[in-house]
Coordinates of C-alpha atoms in Angstrom, one line a residue:
M1 CA -7.3 -2.4 -27.8
T2 CA -3.7 -2.6 -26.7
D3 CA -2.2 -5.3 -24.5
L4 CA -1.9 -2.7 -21.7
S5 CA -5.6 -1.8 -22.1
V6 CA -6.6 -5.4 -21.7
M7 CA -4.3 -5.7 -18.7
L8 CA -5.7 -2.7 -17.0
M9 CA -9.3 -3.9 -17.5
G10 CA -8.7 -5.9 -14.3
L11 CA -6.9 -3.1 -12.4
F12 CA -8.0 -3.5 -8.8
F13 CA -11.6 -4.3 -7.8
C14 CA -12.3 -0.6 -7.7
V15 CA -12.8 -0.3 -11.5
T16 CA -16.4 -1.6 -11.1
I17 CA -17.7 1.8 -9.9
I18 CA -17.2 3.5 -13.3
G19 CA -20.6 4.3 -14.9
K20 CA -21.6 6.0 -18.1
N21 CA -24.1 8.7 -18.6
K22 CA -27.4 7.8 -20.3
G23 CA -27.1 8.8 -23.9
G24 CA -23.4 7.9 -24.2
G25 CA -21.9 11.1 -22.9
T26 CA -18.9 11.6 -20.6
M27 CA -18.0 8.7 -18.4
K28 CA -19.0 9.2 -14.8
I29 CA -17.3 8.2 -11.5
Q30 CA -19.6 7.2 -8.7
S31 CA -18.8 7.5 -5.0
K32 CA -20.4 4.5 -3.3
N33 CA -20.7 3.5 0.3
P34 CA -19.9 -0.2 0.9
S35 CA -21.4 0.0 4.4
R36 CA -24.8 0.8 3.0
N37 CA -25.3 -1.6 0.2
H38 CA -23.1 0.6 -2.1
E39 CA -25.5 3.5 -2.3
V40 CA -24.3 6.3 -4.5
M41 CA -23.2 9.4 -2.5
A42 CA -21.9 11.6 -5.3
T43 CA -21.1 11.5 -9.1
F44 CA -18.2 13.1 -10.9
D45 CA -17.0 13.5 -14.5
E46 CA -14.1 11.2 -15.4
T47 CA -10.9 12.7 -16.7
T48 CA -10.9 12.2 -20.5
K49 CA -8.1 10.8 -22.7
E50 CA -7.8 14.2 -24.3
E51 CA -7.3 15.8 -20.9
C52 CA -4.6 13.1 -20.1
V53 CA -2.5 14.3 -23.1
V54 CA -2.7 17.9 -21.9
I55 CA -1.9 16.8 -18.3
V56 CA 1.3 15.1 -19.3
E57 CA 2.3 18.0 -21.5
K58 CA 1.8 20.4 -18.6
A59 CA 3.7 18.1 -16.3
K60 CA 6.7 18.1 -18.6
A61 CA 6.6 21.8 -18.9
A62 CA 6.4 22.2 -15.1
F63 CA 9.4 19.9 -14.5
K64 CA 12.1 22.3 -15.5
G65 CA 10.9 25.0 -13.1
W66 CA 10.3 22.5 -10.2
K67 CA 13.7 20.9 -10.8
E68 CA 15.4 24.3 -10.6
T69 CA 13.5 25.4 -7.5
P70 CA 16.0 25.4 -4.6
I71 CA 15.4 22.4 -2.4
K72 CA 14.8 24.6 0.7
E73 CA 12.0 26.3 -1.2
R74 CA 10.5 23.0 -2.3
I75 CA 10.5 21.9 1.3
K76 CA 8.7 25.0 2.4
L77 CA 6.0 24.6 -0.3
L78 CA 5.4 21.0 0.7
E79 CA 5.2 22.0 4.3
V80 CA 2.3 24.2 3.4
A81 CA 0.6 21.3 1.6
R82 CA 1.3 19.0 4.6
D83 CA -0.3 21.6 6.9
S84 CA -3.3 21.8 4.7
M85 CA -3.7 18.0 5.0
W86 CA -3.6 18.4 8.8
E87 CA -6.3 21.0 8.7
K88 CA -8.5 18.7 6.6
R89 CA -7.6 15.5 8.3
E90 CA -11.0 14.8 9.8
D91 CA -12.7 15.2 6.5
L92 CA -10.1 13.1 4.7
A93 CA -10.6 10.3 7.2
R94 CA -14.4 10.6 6.9
F95 CA -14.3 10.1 3.2
I96 CA -12.0 7.1 3.5
S97 CA -14.5 5.5 5.9
L98 CA -17.5 6.3 3.8
E99 CA -16.0 5.3 0.4
M100 CA -13.9 2.2 1.1
G101 CA -15.4 0.9 4.4
K102 CA -12.5 1.4 6.8
P103 CA -13.7 1.9 10.4
I104 CA -13.6 5.6 11.1
T105 CA -11.1 5.2 14.0
Q106 CA -8.7 3.3 11.7
A107 CA -9.2 5.9 9.0
E108 CA -8.3 8.7 11.4
S109 CA -5.2 6.8 12.5
E110 CA -4.2 6.3 8.8
V111 CA -4.4 10.0 8.0
S112 CA -3.0 11.5 11.2
G113 CA -0.2 9.0 11.5
G114 CA 0.6 9.3 7.9
I115 CA 0.9 13.1 8.1
K116 CA 3.2 12.9 11.1
R117 CA 5.5 10.4 9.4
M118 CA 6.0 12.9 6.5
A119 CA 8.1 15.1 8.7
W120 CA 11.1 12.7 8.4
D121 CA 11.3 13.2 4.6
L122 CA 11.1 17.0 5.0
E123 CA 13.9 17.0 7.5
N124 CA 16.2 14.6 5.6
V125 CA 15.8 15.1 1.9
E126 CA 18.5 17.7 1.7
K127 CA 21.0 15.5 3.6
Y128 CA 20.5 12.4 1.4
T129 CA 20.4 14.1 -2.0
A130 CA 23.3 16.4 -1.4
P131 CA 26.4 15.9 -3.7
E132 CA 29.0 13.5 -2.4
V133 CA 32.7 13.7 -3.0
T134 CA 33.9 10.1 -3.7
F135 CA 37.5 11.0 -4.5
E136 CA 39.8 14.0 -4.2
N137 CA 43.5 14.7 -4.5
E138 CA 45.8 17.6 -5.5
T139 CA 44.8 17.4 -9.2
E140 CA 41.2 16.1 -9.4
K141 CA 37.8 15.8 -7.7
H142 CA 35.0 13.3 -8.3
V143 CA 31.5 14.2 -7.2
V144 CA 28.3 12.1 -7.2
T145 CA 25.1 14.1 -7.7
Y146 CA 21.5 13.0 -7.2
E147 CA 19.3 14.8 -9.7
P148 CA 15.5 14.5 -10.4
R149 CA 14.5 12.2 -13.2
G150 CA 11.4 14.0 -14.6
V151 CA 7.7 13.1 -14.7
A152 CA 6.5 10.1 -12.6
L153 CA 3.3 8.3 -13.2
V154 CA 1.9 7.0 -9.9
I155 CA -0.9 4.5 -9.7
T156 CA -2.3 3.6 -6.2
P157 CA -4.9 1.2 -4.7
F158 CA -8.0 1.7 -2.6
N159 CA -7.0 0.1 0.7
Y160 CA -4.9 2.9 2.2
P161 CA -5.9 5.9 0.1
F162 CA -3.8 8.4 2.0
T163 CA -0.6 6.5 3.0
Q164 CA -0.3 4.6 -0.3
V165 CA -0.5 7.9 -2.2
M166 CA 1.9 9.8 0.1
G167 CA 4.4 6.9 0.2
A168 CA 4.6 7.1 -3.6
I169 CA 4.5 10.9 -4.3
W170 CA 6.0 12.6 -1.3
Q171 CA 9.6 11.8 -1.9
N172 CA 9.2 12.3 -5.6
L173 CA 8.1 15.9 -5.1
L174 CA 10.8 16.6 -2.6
V175 CA 13.7 15.4 -4.8
G176 CA 12.3 17.6 -7.7
N177 CA 10.3 15.2 -9.8
V178 CA 6.7 16.1 -10.9
V179 CA 3.9 13.6 -10.5
V180 CA 0.8 12.5 -12.5
L181 CA -1.2 10.6 -10.0
K182 CA -4.0 8.1 -10.8
P183 CA -5.5 7.1 -7.4
C184 CA -8.0 4.3 -7.1
V185 CA -11.4 5.4 -8.4
S186 CA -13.2 3.8 -5.4
T187 CA -12.5 6.9 -3.3
P188 CA -13.3 9.9 -5.5
Q189 CA -14.5 12.3 -2.8
F190 CA -11.4 11.6 -0.8
N191 CA -9.2 12.0 -3.9
K192 CA -10.8 15.4 -4.7
L193 CA -10.2 16.7 -1.2
L194 CA -6.6 15.5 -1.1
E195 CA -6.0 17.2 -4.5
E196 CA -7.1 20.5 -2.9
T197 CA -4.3 20.3 -0.3
F198 CA -1.7 20.7 -3.1
K199 CA -3.2 23.9 -4.6
N200 CA -0.3 26.0 -3.4
L201 CA 2.2 24.2 -5.6
P202 CA 3.0 25.4 -9.1
K203 CA 0.6 24.2 -11.8
G204 CA 1.6 20.9 -13.3
V205 CA 3.8 19.8 -10.4
I206 CA 1.2 17.3 -9.2
T207 CA -1.9 16.5 -11.2
F208 CA -4.7 14.0 -10.2
V209 CA -6.3 11.9 -12.9
H210 CA -9.7 10.9 -11.8
A211 CA -10.4 7.9 -14.1
G212 CA -11.0 4.2 -14.4
R213 CA -9.6 1.4 -16.4
D214 CA -9.8 2.6 -20.0
V215 CA -8.4 6.0 -19.4
G216 CA -5.9 4.6 -17.0
A217 CA -4.6 2.3 -19.7
Y218 CA -4.4 5.1 -22.2
L219 CA -2.6 7.3 -19.6
S220 CA 0.0 4.5 -19.0
E221 CA 1.0 4.6 -22.6
Q222 CA 2.0 8.3 -22.5
D223 CA 5.6 9.6 -22.3
F224 CA 6.7 9.3 -18.6
D225 CA 10.2 9.1 -17.1
M226 CA 9.4 6.6 -14.4
L227 CA 6.5 4.6 -13.0
H228 CA 5.2 3.6 -9.6
F229 CA 2.5 1.0 -9.1
T230 CA 0.9 -0.6 -6.0
G231 CA -1.5 -3.4 -6.6
S232 CA -1.7 -6.9 -7.9
T233 CA 1.3 -8.9 -9.1
S234 CA -0.3 -9.8 -12.5
V235 CA -0.9 -6.1 -13.3
G236 CA 2.6 -5.3 -12.0
R237 CA 4.2 -7.8 -14.4
N238 CA 2.5 -6.3 -17.3
L239 CA 3.4 -2.7 -16.3
A240 CA 7.0 -3.9 -15.9
K241 CA 7.0 -5.0 -19.6
I242 CA 5.7 -1.5 -20.6
A243 CA 8.5 0.1 -18.6
A244 CA 11.1 -2.2 -20.1
E245 CA 10.0 -1.2 -23.6
K246 CA 10.3 2.5 -22.6
L247 CA 13.6 1.9 -20.8
I248 CA 12.3 3.8 -17.7
P249 CA 12.7 2.7 -14.1
I250 CA 9.7 1.2 -12.3
H251 CA 8.8 0.6 -8.6
L252 CA 6.3 -2.1 -7.9
E253 CA 4.7 -2.9 -4.5
L254 CA 2.7 -6.0 -5.3
G255 CA 0.9 -8.9 -3.5
G256 CA 1.7 -10.0 0.0
S257 CA 1.0 -13.2 1.9
A258 CA 2.9 -12.5 5.1
P259 CA 3.4 -15.5 7.5
G260 CA 3.2 -15.2 11.2
I261 CA 5.0 -17.7 13.4
I262 CA 4.1 -18.2 17.0
L263 CA 6.6 -20.2 19.0
E264 CA 5.6 -22.0 22.2
D265 CA 7.8 -19.8 24.4
A266 CA 5.9 -16.6 23.4
D267 CA 3.4 -14.8 25.6
I268 CA 0.5 -16.7 23.9
E269 CA -2.3 -14.4 24.8
E270 CA -0.4 -11.3 23.7
A271 CA 1.1 -12.9 20.6
T272 CA -2.4 -14.2 19.5
R273 CA -3.9 -10.8 20.1
L274 CA -1.2 -9.1 18.0
A275 CA -1.4 -11.6 15.2
Y276 CA -5.2 -11.2 15.1
F277 CA -4.9 -7.5 14.8
R278 CA -2.3 -7.8 12.1
R279 CA -4.7 -10.0 10.1
F280 CA -8.1 -8.3 10.6
N281 CA -7.2 -4.6 10.7
N282 CA -8.9 -2.8 7.8
A283 CA -11.0 -6.0 7.2
G284 CA -7.8 -7.8 6.2
Q285 CA -7.2 -5.5 3.2
V286 CA -3.6 -4.8 4.0
C287 CA -0.6 -5.6 1.7
T288 CA 1.6 -6.4 4.6
G289 CA -1.1 -8.1 6.6
L290 CA -0.4 -11.4 8.4
K291 CA -2.2 -13.8 6.1
R292 CA -1.0 -17.2 7.1
L293 CA -0.6 -18.1 10.8
I294 CA 1.9 -20.9 11.7
V295 CA 1.7 -22.1 15.3
Q296 CA 3.8 -24.5 17.3
E297 CA 1.6 -27.6 17.9
T298 CA 2.1 -27.5 21.7
V299 CA 0.2 -24.2 21.9
F300 CA -2.0 -24.6 18.8
D301 CA -5.3 -25.2 20.7
R302 CA -4.7 -22.2 23.0
V303 CA -4.1 -20.0 20.0
I304 CA -7.2 -21.3 18.2
A305 CA -9.4 -20.7 21.2
K306 CA -8.1 -17.1 21.7
L307 CA -8.6 -16.3 18.0
K308 CA -12.2 -17.5 18.2
E309 CA -12.7 -15.4 21.3
L310 CA -11.3 -12.3 19.5
A311 CA -13.4 -12.9 16.4
E312 CA -16.6 -13.3 18.5
A313 CA -15.9 -9.9 20.1
E314 CA -15.7 -8.0 16.8
V315 CA -18.4 -5.3 16.3
I316 CA -19.4 -5.6 12.6
G317 CA -21.2 -2.6 11.1
D318 CA -21.2 0.7 9.4
A319 CA -17.7 2.0 9.0
I320 CA -18.6 5.6 10.1
D321 CA -20.0 4.3 13.4
R322 CA -17.3 4.7 16.1
K323 CA -18.4 1.4 17.8
T324 CA -17.5 -0.5 14.6
T325 CA -14.3 -2.5 14.7
L326 CA -14.8 -4.5 11.5
G327 CA -16.3 -2.8 8.4
P328 CA -17.2 -4.1 5.0
V329 CA -14.7 -5.0 2.3
V330 CA -14.5 -2.5 -0.6
N331 CA -17.1 -3.9 -2.9
E332 CA -19.2 -6.9 -3.9
A333 CA -16.6 -8.3 -6.4
A334 CA -14.0 -8.4 -3.6
L335 CA -16.5 -10.2 -1.3
K336 CA -17.4 -12.8 -3.8
Y337 CA -13.8 -13.7 -4.4
I338 CA -13.1 -14.0 -0.7
E339 CA -16.1 -16.4 -0.5
E340 CA -14.6 -18.4 -3.4
Q341 CA -11.3 -18.7 -1.6
V342 CA -12.9 -19.9 1.7
K343 CA -15.1 -22.4 -0.1
D344 CA -12.1 -23.9 -1.8
A345 CA -10.2 -24.2 1.5
V346 CA -13.1 -25.9 3.2
S347 CA -13.5 -28.3 0.2
Q348 CA -9.9 -29.4 0.7
G349 CA -10.3 -30.1 4.4
A350 CA -10.0 -26.9 6.3
T351 CA -12.1 -26.6 9.5
V352 CA -14.1 -23.5 10.0
I353 CA -13.5 -22.3 13.6
Y354 CA -15.5 -19.2 13.2
G355 CA -17.2 -17.2 10.5
A356 CA -17.1 -18.2 6.8
K357 CA -20.3 -16.4 6.0
R358 CA -22.0 -13.0 5.6
P359 CA -23.4 -11.6 8.8
K360 CA -27.2 -11.4 9.0
G361 CA -29.1 -8.1 9.1
L362 CA -26.4 -6.0 7.3
E363 CA -26.7 -4.7 3.7
G364 CA -23.3 -4.1 2.2
S365 CA -20.2 -6.1 1.4
Y366 CA -19.7 -7.5 4.9
Y367 CA -18.0 -10.8 5.8
Q368 CA -17.6 -12.3 9.3
P369 CA -14.0 -12.6 10.7
T370 CA -13.1 -16.1 9.6
I371 CA -10.7 -18.5 11.3
L372 CA -9.8 -21.7 9.3
A373 CA -7.7 -24.4 11.0
G374 CA -5.7 -27.2 9.3
T375 CA -5.7 -25.4 5.9
V376 CA -4.0 -27.4 3.2
T377 CA -1.1 -25.6 1.6
S378 CA -2.5 -26.2 -1.9
S379 CA -5.7 -24.3 -1.3
K380 CA -6.3 -20.8 -2.8
I381 CA -6.4 -19.3 0.7
W382 CA -2.7 -20.3 1.2
V383 CA -1.4 -20.0 -2.3
E384 CA -3.0 -16.7 -3.3
E385 CA -3.1 -13.4 -1.6
T386 CA -6.4 -13.1 0.4
F387 CA -7.6 -9.5 0.7
G388 CA -10.2 -9.9 3.3
P389 CA -11.0 -10.9 6.9
V390 CA -9.9 -14.5 6.7
L391 CA -7.0 -16.2 8.6
P392 CA -5.8 -19.8 7.9
V393 CA -3.9 -21.4 10.8
V394 CA -1.6 -24.4 10.6
S395 CA 0.6 -26.1 13.1
F396 CA 4.3 -27.1 13.1
K397 CA 6.7 -29.2 15.3
T398 CA 10.2 -27.9 14.5
I399 CA 11.6 -24.5 13.6
E400 CA 12.8 -26.0 10.3
E401 CA 9.1 -26.9 9.5
A402 CA 8.0 -23.4 10.5
I403 CA 10.5 -21.8 8.2
A404 CA 9.6 -24.0 5.3
L405 CA 5.9 -23.2 5.7
A406 CA 6.6 -19.4 6.0
N407 CA 8.7 -19.4 2.9
D408 CA 6.0 -21.4 1.0
S409 CA 4.8 -18.4 -1.0
E410 CA 5.7 -16.3 -4.0
Y411 CA 4.6 -13.2 -2.1
N412 CA 7.4 -12.1 0.2
L413 CA 6.6 -8.7 1.5
A414 CA 6.6 -9.2 5.3
A415 CA 6.9 -11.7 8.1
Y416 CA 5.9 -11.7 11.8
V417 CA 7.5 -13.8 14.5
Y418 CA 6.3 -14.1 18.1
T419 CA 8.9 -15.4 20.5
N420 CA 11.0 -14.5 23.6
D421 CA 13.9 -16.6 22.4
K422 CA 16.3 -14.2 20.7
K423 CA 18.5 -17.0 19.2
A424 CA 15.5 -18.8 17.7
Y425 CA 14.3 -15.5 16.2
E426 CA 17.6 -14.7 14.7
R427 CA 17.8 -18.1 13.1
I428 CA 14.3 -17.7 11.7
A429 CA 14.8 -14.2 10.5
K430 CA 18.0 -15.1 8.7
E431 CA 16.3 -17.9 6.7
L432 CA 13.0 -16.2 5.9
T433 CA 12.8 -14.8 2.4
S434 CA 10.5 -11.8 3.2
M435 CA 11.8 -8.3 2.7
N436 CA 10.4 -7.0 6.1
T437 CA 10.7 -9.3 9.1
T438 CA 9.8 -8.3 12.7
V439 CA 9.5 -9.8 16.1
N440 CA 6.7 -9.2 18.6
E441 CA 5.3 -6.4 16.5
L442 CA 8.3 -4.1 16.5
H443 CA 7.3 -1.7 13.8
F444 CA 9.3 -1.9 10.6
A445 CA 7.3 0.4 8.3
N446 CA 9.0 3.6 9.5
P447 CA 10.0 6.5 7.2
Y448 CA 13.7 5.9 7.8
N449 CA 13.6 2.3 6.7
P450 CA 13.5 1.0 3.1
F451 CA 10.2 -0.6 2.1
G452 CA 9.4 -3.0 -0.8
G453 CA 9.1 -6.6 -1.7
T454 CA 11.0 -9.6 -3.0
K455 CA 10.1 -12.3 -5.6
S456 CA 6.5 -11.7 -6.7
S457 CA 5.9 -9.0 -4.1
G458 CA 7.7 -6.3 -6.1
V459 CA 10.9 -4.5 -7.0
G460 CA 12.5 -1.3 -5.8
R461 CA 12.4 0.5 -2.5
I462 CA 10.6 3.5 -1.2
R463 CA 11.2 5.4 2.1
G464 CA 14.4 6.4 3.8
K465 CA 17.5 7.5 1.9
W466 CA 17.1 4.5 -0.4
G467 CA 13.7 5.9 -1.6
F468 CA 15.2 9.3 -2.3
R469 CA 18.0 7.9 -4.3
E470 CA 15.9 5.5 -6.4
L471 CA 14.0 8.5 -7.6
T472 CA 17.0 10.3 -8.9
N473 CA 19.5 10.1 -11.7
I474 CA 22.8 9.3 -10.0
R475 CA 25.6 11.1 -11.9
V476 CA 29.4 11.3 -11.6
I477 CA 31.0 14.6 -12.4
T478 CA 34.8 14.8 -12.4
S479 CA 36.8 18.0 -12.5
F480 CA 40.3 19.2 -12.4
K481 CA 41.8 21.6 -9.9

């Protein structure tokens, strides 16, 4: 087994749903429902290693034609795919809810909102990939061109099956690259349906690989021109080594442990409500989620009381039920690790304000919304990324202390500040090390802004003109007159 194979054995929690036929036949992918004790809803054949070789060969063959397809025609073809997604949006959302446990209302928002945001790329790709004249005089002319790179391997996680996939493949397809996509195996019915929405594109332009860890490892060793991965930092580091050996570009969106800072001048009720949502949306399974709350000591007790009130009001239950506000986490392995992190924090002195246990009467990977106060900064809940419904809360006296606590992480994907003091915010924002910093929930994850991480949260940028250009070969062509 190669080093890459060993590394991908731990690729996401979602790899646990791969099963094998009795008798040793073709590997099978099971669609399981985490809301109902992981009952099996459907079973599919896994893409084989042999099929992966053919897929890559066909992708390479398709690249020439897709690259030479006029950009206006590519846009029209992708508009048809986008419209197909809109027609299937209800079923896409339903499968997200059934297979990974996202409450149906949140799943619908993910799909519908994600489709609407795709319009910006369709409207702007031509503008931001057009040739640019950098110098011109009577005798010569210098032009910068943005040309597609080739075949991109894209590997995406379970937590946002639609928006994570589209954020990685949409700009690739628009600039003229072709894509081999390995989405997370936790949502196979969703993946199959999403695949159907691209059936109008030429063969080989986008191909889904429905496979788990072993086939995924083998696929990653094939001949690609670039690589995109969203997932854990440990896996990202190993994939970066593979990309370095191949001398191909890589984009990594990795772990996040976003701090939230509440200053005493903020609207405390509103700030706490916003911070709570930013943590517990999608059962806390959000890369950019607020995972460490840092509160000025003069308002600490008020914030804690409000957080408890909000946690008590959660409706925990089956994700497909429209009354549910908090569904299960993706699977039992994820739940057990969350329990381990909470146990470690409590053993080091954290106080449980609410939760810290599985709810009674529910069969599935459910966990109560959990508020921990006075968390020590050496605990796992602070040091690691926590991918579940748990919020540690600490207090601070001075802005300097708040900044130090916020920056006390290797995962610098996002940061949230709640204050009405513009000068204080500007000072904090300048000194925070996160890539994406916002105040009072002004939304930063828009299609026209770059998105990515710093330090152990990743490299490279997607979205906006920066995303388009990272996906191209930037060439200089000089000519005489």
